[in-house]
Phi, psi and omega in degrees: 000130175274124177223167178226148177243158174231141173213167185271142178292136179276194180303146184236158172210148183255127182281170179301336175273000175095000179292149175257124182244136181210170175225120188228151166279129187229005176202156179215166174267180175103197181258136178233146181265130175245148169293141179306321181297329183298328190248018183073021178233074180295344179288347180253140181289310178214156186230130173268110186259128182259131178243099183299149177299326179296330183275315180298315184264017181293150185301318179293325182292320181291316180295333180292345183271350182276141175053045174270139173294144179251137181235158173269107192069170180279131172284169185282357189216162176289150183277128181226177178300329184288332188236005180312306184303323181288331190249338191277136174234007175176197189204147173277161180270184182251004177265065181284134180212152175286134182231077184073243178260009182249165167250130184245137178217142177280150179211164179215133173257131181245000183262126184298319180296320183288327180291318181299316185298326177291313183298329174281357173119359180274087194241008179271146174247143178223119183277124174264134186205169178243154178197167169265130182243115178252118171287092179219095184301146175181199180229147177287163179304336178279351178094011179276138180283146171220164185257326184215168182229136177266137179223170178047048182292127176223123179283145177244317175201174181233119181252147171267121183241164189275336183217150182182185178289138177291154176091204190245010179292144178280156186217129179252130180197169178269181186295316182299324179294320184289324182290324188271338184125183186290141185268124183260148177266137174270124183232138174267117185237109176061040178081001186243127181271123181231158179258138178206167181294167178299315181300318182291326180293320171307314179298314178297319176301319180297311184291324175295321179294315178302321179290321178293325178295313182297318178300314179297319183293323179291322180297316180294323180294319176295323177296309180306312177304316181293323179293320179295324178289318180296323178297308182294328176294322177300317178297318176295321178293323175297317177302310181302318176298320177296318181299316184296322183294317181297317181301323182290339181271351184267127182272135175279179189300311179299317185288323174303310181298323180289324178297319179293319180295319179296322183291319181295319177302313179304307179306312178300317180293319179304309179302324180292322182283311182224094183302333187267011185285141180268129176247345184292133174079001183256148176278174182299323182290328177290324180296315179301314185297319179297322186286316186292317181297321179293331181269325185241357177092152183295319180302327183290336187244005181298134181062013178280139181293165182298330177299324183289323180294316181299320179294320181290328175299313179299321176300314180296320184291339178294331184270003187225155172242144185294141180299141184231092188301323181296310183296321177299321181289324178294316181298316187270351182079183180291145182289139183302151181295143177299136175276152177228150176258014182293125184297315182299317180290321175296322180295319181294317179299316181299316182297320178295325184290323183267003187296320182300332177297321179298320182295324180294321176299320176299323184288333178290000000 
């Protein structure tokens, strides 16, 4: 695949022979943005291409930048021995060196028209090269995402172009872009579409992603917080309901006294109506049911509603008075002494009863 990069021409000097000599950065590592059509993917608007350090600074890649023809604008064909004389206006040197994340190479222009063009402001450089492009998405060691990777980078020529990115950053583009000027990327920022350089577009895209991630994280935190508050509110409401329910079950002193009296009256009536009825451990309704059943039989009240049982109990209670042990004891007097059949006790009582008879005989 034939591709091109752009960089700014470095400081220049003119030799005694009139040649222009300079030393420039012409390639770099990292991610560069391509239009999809530039890399054979017209279905994509843009492609993030990663140039690994190992590929950019590979020995063969660096060696390919030495002794390359320099052209004025990109030719319509690759520069070879057959067309070199027609296209070349200079040549690169052999002292190719790494300069941070860039590749620096010396060059000399020997064509007067090309030198004049540079002096008039045509100072951008664009490296034409071939490479293998593999669409294999991933992330750089710095965590930046990419869509494809460049390998086997080999330089063909270095062109002087009229427009390009300011500074020494590299730029990839096709010939039409180089002839017409710098290609700008369209980026939407806060609803407004603006055009900017690839580097600026990458920075904006990265910041937009970070902002979107932060916004999503904040929204999730707010949602989780709201859910936690709602859960706590639910727990508090449940506790309040339980407290209110317990309060409703607690009797005050007067109500407790009334409940005790009512229970006592019920038990007394039940015992008066049916003395043998068991009341311990039974509810009020169970006591009424047992009393009515004892008086009129279970069959008579089978499947009868509670209201019927209560009414029958009240009717039975009207004809009796509740037992009053204290009142009954006062009316009947003290209980008779218990009788005994003990012979000694009987003999003693008889002797005391007949003692007066002996006294009468002595007196006579």
